[in-house]
Tab-separated table of C-alpha atoms in Angstrom:
chain	number	residue	atom	x	y	z
N	19	MET	CA	0.000	0.000	0.000
N	20	SER	CA	1.337	3.450	-0.905
N	21	CYS	CA	0.661	6.654	0.902
N	22	LEU	CA	0.729	10.349	0.171
N	23	LYS	CA	1.255	12.945	2.842
N	24	VAL	CA	-1.589	15.426	2.983
N	25	GLY	CA	-1.892	18.886	4.427
N	26	SER	CA	-3.883	19.666	7.521
N	27	PHE	CA	-6.421	21.629	5.492
N	28	LEU	CA	-7.477	18.325	3.882
N	29	ALA	CA	-7.529	16.406	7.162
N	30	LYS	CA	-11.209	17.072	7.835
N	31	ALA	CA	-12.335	16.228	4.303
N	32	LEU	CA	-10.430	12.988	3.750
N	33	PRO	CA	-10.199	9.758	5.756
N	34	LEU	CA	-6.679	9.767	7.099
N	35	CYS	CA	-4.474	7.112	8.542
N	36	SER	CA	-3.303	7.497	12.111
N	37	SER	CA	-0.072	5.748	11.206
N	38	ARG	CA	3.075	7.837	11.415
N	39	THR	CA	4.721	5.640	8.785
N	40	VAL	CA	6.195	7.701	5.990
N	41	CYS	CA	5.877	6.501	2.432
N	42	ARG	CA	9.376	5.553	1.232
N	43	SER	CA	8.432	5.293	-2.427
N	44	SER	CA	10.424	7.616	-4.644
N	45	ALA	CA	7.772	7.127	-7.323
N	46	LEU	CA	5.152	9.105	-5.388
N	47	PRO	CA	5.724	12.779	-4.670
N	48	LEU	CA	5.328	14.102	-1.163
N	49	LEU	CA	2.717	16.711	-1.900
N	50	PHE	CA	2.548	18.179	1.576
N	51	PRO	CA	5.899	17.623	3.321
N	52	ASN	CA	4.955	19.366	6.581
N	53	SER	CA	2.000	17.078	7.327
N	54	SER	CA	2.331	14.343	9.925
N	55	ARG	CA	-0.592	12.228	8.689
N	56	SER	CA	-0.986	10.061	5.593
N	57	LEU	CA	-3.747	9.283	3.140
N	58	HIS	CA	-3.470	5.651	2.120
N	59	CYS	CA	-4.230	4.853	-1.478
N	60	THR	CA	-6.257	1.669	-1.786
N	61	SER	CA	-6.023	1.166	-5.537
N	62	THR	CA	-4.354	-2.178	-6.246
N	63	THR	CA	-3.125	-0.902	-9.601
N	64	LEU	CA	-1.406	2.280	-8.415
N	65	ASN	CA	1.858	0.475	-7.699
N	66	MET	CA	1.636	-2.496	-10.121
N	67	TYR	CA	3.684	-2.754	-13.306
N	68	PHE	CA	3.990	-5.398	-16.049
N	69	SER	CA	6.804	-6.493	-18.346
N	70	LYS	CA	6.549	-7.661	-21.963
N	71	GLU	CA	7.679	-11.078	-20.678
N	72	HIS	CA	4.439	-11.256	-18.604
N	73	GLU	CA	5.891	-10.748	-15.133
N	74	TRP	CA	4.387	-8.199	-12.763
N	75	VAL	CA	5.894	-6.226	-9.923
N	76	LYS	CA	4.021	-4.552	-7.071
N	77	VAL	CA	6.025	-1.914	-5.268
N	78	ALA	CA	5.801	-1.013	-1.589
N	79	GLY	CA	8.566	1.336	-0.545
N	80	ASP	CA	11.811	-0.152	-1.830
N	81	ILE	CA	10.492	-3.738	-1.997
N	82	GLY	CA	9.148	-5.213	-5.228
N	83	THR	CA	6.945	-8.288	-5.127
N	84	ILE	CA	7.213	-10.203	-8.411
N	85	GLY	CA	5.031	-12.854	-10.026
N	86	ILE	CA	3.630	-13.969	-13.360
N	87	SER	CA	0.527	-12.418	-14.850
N	88	ALA	CA	-2.929	-13.941	-15.074
N	89	HIS	CA	-2.512	-13.872	-18.862
N	90	ALA	CA	0.734	-15.871	-18.645
N	91	GLN	CA	-0.695	-18.516	-16.346
N	92	ALA	CA	-3.709	-18.933	-18.650
N	93	GLU	CA	-1.377	-19.479	-21.619
N	94	LEU	CA	0.727	-21.974	-19.654
N	95	GLY	CA	-2.169	-24.074	-18.421
N	96	GLU	CA	-1.955	-26.180	-15.284
N	97	VAL	CA	1.297	-25.283	-13.483
N	98	VAL	CA	3.019	-28.324	-11.957
N	99	PHE	CA	6.442	-26.948	-10.916
N	100	CYS	CA	7.997	-23.618	-9.956
N	101	GLU	CA	11.763	-23.125	-9.614
N	102	LEU	CA	12.615	-20.412	-7.089
N	103	PRO	CA	15.916	-18.548	-6.642
N	104	GLU	CA	17.778	-18.366	-3.342
N	105	VAL	CA	17.353	-15.500	-0.875
N	106	GLY	CA	20.316	-13.151	-1.272
N	107	GLU	CA	20.734	-13.714	-5.025
N	108	GLU	CA	21.144	-10.528	-7.053
N	109	PHE	CA	19.599	-10.058	-10.477
N	110	THR	CA	19.548	-7.294	-13.035
N	111	GLN	CA	16.539	-6.343	-15.138
N	112	GLU	CA	15.834	-9.007	-17.808
N	113	ASP	CA	17.850	-11.756	-16.037
N	114	VAL	CA	16.200	-15.178	-15.779
N	115	PHE	CA	15.454	-15.800	-12.090
N	116	GLY	CA	13.556	-19.095	-12.223
N	117	SER	CA	11.103	-21.108	-14.258
N	118	VAL	CA	7.575	-22.436	-14.246
N	119	GLU	CA	6.519	-25.715	-15.810
N	120	SER	CA	3.038	-26.734	-16.817
N	121	VAL	CA	1.524	-29.789	-18.418
N	122	LYS	CA	1.826	-27.913	-21.758
N	123	ALA	CA	5.132	-26.039	-21.563
N	124	ALA	CA	8.013	-24.658	-19.521
N	125	SER	CA	8.833	-20.968	-19.307
N	126	ASP	CA	11.656	-18.917	-17.847
N	127	MET	CA	10.718	-16.127	-15.450
N	128	VAL	CA	12.450	-12.856	-16.305
N	129	MET	CA	13.214	-10.062	-13.826
N	130	PRO	CA	11.116	-6.976	-14.546
N	131	VAL	CA	13.470	-4.905	-12.321
N	132	SER	CA	16.925	-5.247	-10.790
N	133	GLY	CA	17.240	-6.269	-7.170
N	134	THR	CA	18.320	-8.658	-4.454
N	135	VAL	CA	15.965	-11.459	-3.424
N	136	VAL	CA	14.813	-10.936	0.168
N	137	GLU	CA	12.032	-13.552	0.258
N	138	THR	CA	10.626	-16.417	-1.832
N	139	ASN	CA	7.111	-17.826	-1.774
N	140	GLN	CA	7.850	-21.273	-0.342
N	141	THR	CA	4.171	-22.227	-0.659
N	142	LEU	CA	4.765	-22.661	-4.400
N	143	GLU	CA	7.198	-25.550	-3.835
N	144	ASP	CA	4.385	-27.709	-2.425
N	145	ASN	CA	1.501	-26.060	-4.284
N	146	PRO	CA	2.629	-24.673	-7.675
N	147	SER	CA	-0.975	-24.757	-8.935
N	148	LEU	CA	-1.576	-21.710	-6.725
N	149	ILE	CA	-0.165	-19.793	-9.705
N	150	ASN	CA	-3.292	-20.805	-11.635
N	151	GLU	CA	-5.624	-19.993	-8.755
N	152	SER	CA	-4.265	-16.592	-7.683
N	153	PRO	CA	-1.473	-15.463	-10.046
N	154	GLU	CA	-1.479	-11.786	-9.095
N	155	GLU	CA	-2.109	-12.096	-5.366
N	156	GLU	CA	-1.264	-15.219	-3.319
N	157	ALA	CA	1.068	-16.760	-5.914
N	158	TRP	CA	3.744	-14.086	-5.857
N	159	ILE	CA	7.125	-15.635	-6.664
N	160	ILE	CA	9.764	-13.463	-4.989
N	161	LYS	CA	10.254	-10.208	-3.125
N	162	VAL	CA	13.285	-8.102	-3.981
N	163	GLN	CA	15.054	-5.065	-2.578
N	164	LEU	CA	14.907	-2.750	-5.597
N	165	SER	CA	18.301	-1.642	-6.937
N	166	ASP	CA	17.024	1.027	-9.332
N	167	ALA	CA	13.448	2.282	-8.985
N	168	THR	CA	13.786	4.233	-12.242
N	169	GLU	CA	13.530	0.898	-14.095
N	170	LEU	CA	9.815	0.932	-13.260
N	171	THR	CA	9.389	3.571	-15.972
N	172	THR	CA	10.289	0.946	-18.592
N	173	LEU	CA	7.352	-1.249	-17.546
N	174	MET	CA	3.669	-1.102	-18.507
N	175	SER	CA	0.699	0.036	-16.470
N	176	PRO	CA	-2.096	-2.527	-16.003
N	177	GLU	CA	-4.079	-0.779	-18.761
N	178	ALA	CA	-1.145	-0.786	-21.203
N	179	TYR	CA	-0.444	-4.432	-20.390
N	180	GLN	CA	-4.064	-5.372	-21.090
N	181	GLU	CA	-3.814	-3.709	-24.509
N	182	PHE	CA	-0.456	-5.458	-25.097
N	183	CYS	CA	-2.091	-8.857	-24.479
N	184	GLU	CA	-5.011	-8.248	-26.858
């Protein structure tokens, strides 16, 4: 979830978060730097980007959660295996970081952004079919510490990705 700082003059008009957590995302401007309260954006697409290789990344601060798109899983069919990288591995944008295998095909997973793996979704080792059930939510593949947030500008918005897939 991303947040924008808001000025006190908006405090009465907008539902505000009581959290003192400051948004660390460099992608969102701090509109009102002297405010101590935050408006949390609830749009799930505000911080989600897609690559031409059909991976997605959701950004929260300097952490990117990466998975494969609903379109990709539909093209693959029933997923039966998911190869995960090791925590601590570093990848650059467009590196292969793992693979998914289905009853129809196997496909490499390609990094949409550069970063260091900080977590893997171990659930996928025992239940790779979760990718078919919830590809853009529960079946995330890895979480990475972003190396270069400007790489996000090379990716597509959800709307652009939808057009790309048509």
